[in-house]
Amino acid sequence: FTARTDMYLNGMRDSGQYYRDTYYLESVEVLKGPSSMLFGRGSTGGVINQVSKRPLLGDSNQITGTVDTNGGVRSTGDFNRQMSDTSAVRVAMMGQKAQTTRDVITNKDFGIAPSLRFGIGTQTEITLSAILSHNDDMVDYGIPAVNGRPVKVNRDTYYGLTDDRVLQKTAILSGLIEHKLNSDVTLRNQLQYSYYSTDAQATGLNAVGTLAGSVFTPFTTQAAGNTTALPLSALSVRLTSHDRVFKNQMLNNQTDLIAKFDTGTLKHTMIAGAALSRETFESQATARSNLPVVSLVNPAYLSTPANSVKTIGNNADSEATSVGAYINDTIELNKQWKLVGGVRWDRFKAGLTNTVSTA
């Protein structure tokens, strides 16, 4: 099962397809088991909630640097400044150039996560935050199989093109207002806008076979792992494109009323709320033809040939809206046991259009 719809950021759904990093995170919460009563729709049992760093009273600075034996470098920074008795600003950032154990592959990433917090320790707190990142990465589709098992070649061998890249931009903006009606009741509202874009030109192996002149003949035993008695030096690999361009936008708003009270020796935390969301997703399929055939044992590292032809495929444009209302109660029986119960109602509506008919 894909867990895309079970990822959350500060309690808000974070279903974008992007590379998540940890430099801006305070903690990661994992809930196992049935979760629809608490979070609504999902694809698996349980959720993963990322909790981002928030500004704190006081000043602090943290800088880290990492160098690895593959030539990769990474640096992070976390800076917090108190602006007044009740306000602070915090900026977390990251930059890295990651080299892998495979030839050609290089990933270059940058991210910054600024946040402002007002009214710390007062009746009303306001937190404004953003996560902005840019990734210039390459995709590795692995090595082929021969005679039913991974082929024995140098572990650095790469089957792709040198101009492959996955360009990704992410922007997540959020605002949170928390107001304490009294010492036991809190009203909070969170609004979050997310934008994700990916422009991928990626190449991977398509088939294993033999090359005679300019004629490539793929094995018909691909499903069985390319069964052959030929030596590896006599085999070739045909490359194919895995290109795509997509954009994803989400607007979420969630309002919660949180009340804490006791009934006898039992402690209750009751949450009643409503969630609204709208999401759009556009995916443009493209393909490159006339890509190289390379040696299995010692593939040449080439760029996209000049005679390659780019074909525009289907454009899928979708949108979805969701409305949810819920109430749940967490009852603390003792220090070891809690009982959670509640009810949730959701309405989810989606539509999809394609430019190429599959009929």
CSV table of C-alpha atoms in Angstrom, one decimal, residues 249-253 276-280 319-322:
chain,number,residue,atom,x,y,z
A,249,GLN,CA,-1.5,22.1,-4.7
A,250,MET,CA,-3.4,21.7,-1.4
A,251,LEU,CA,-5.3,24.1,0.8
A,252,ASN,CA,-6.3,22.8,4.2
A,253,ASN,CA,-8.1,24.4,7.2
A,276,LEU,CA,-11.9,21.4,5.0
A,277,SER,CA,-9.5,20.8,2.1
A,278,ARG,CA,-9.1,21.3,-1.6
A,279,GLU,CA,-6.4,19.6,-3.7
A,280,THR,CA,-5.5,19.9,-7.4
A,319,GLU,CA,-9.2,18.0,-8.3
A,320,ALA,CA,-10.7,16.9,-5.0
A,321,THR,CA,-12.5,18.5,-2.1
A,322,SER,CA,-13.0,17.1,1.4
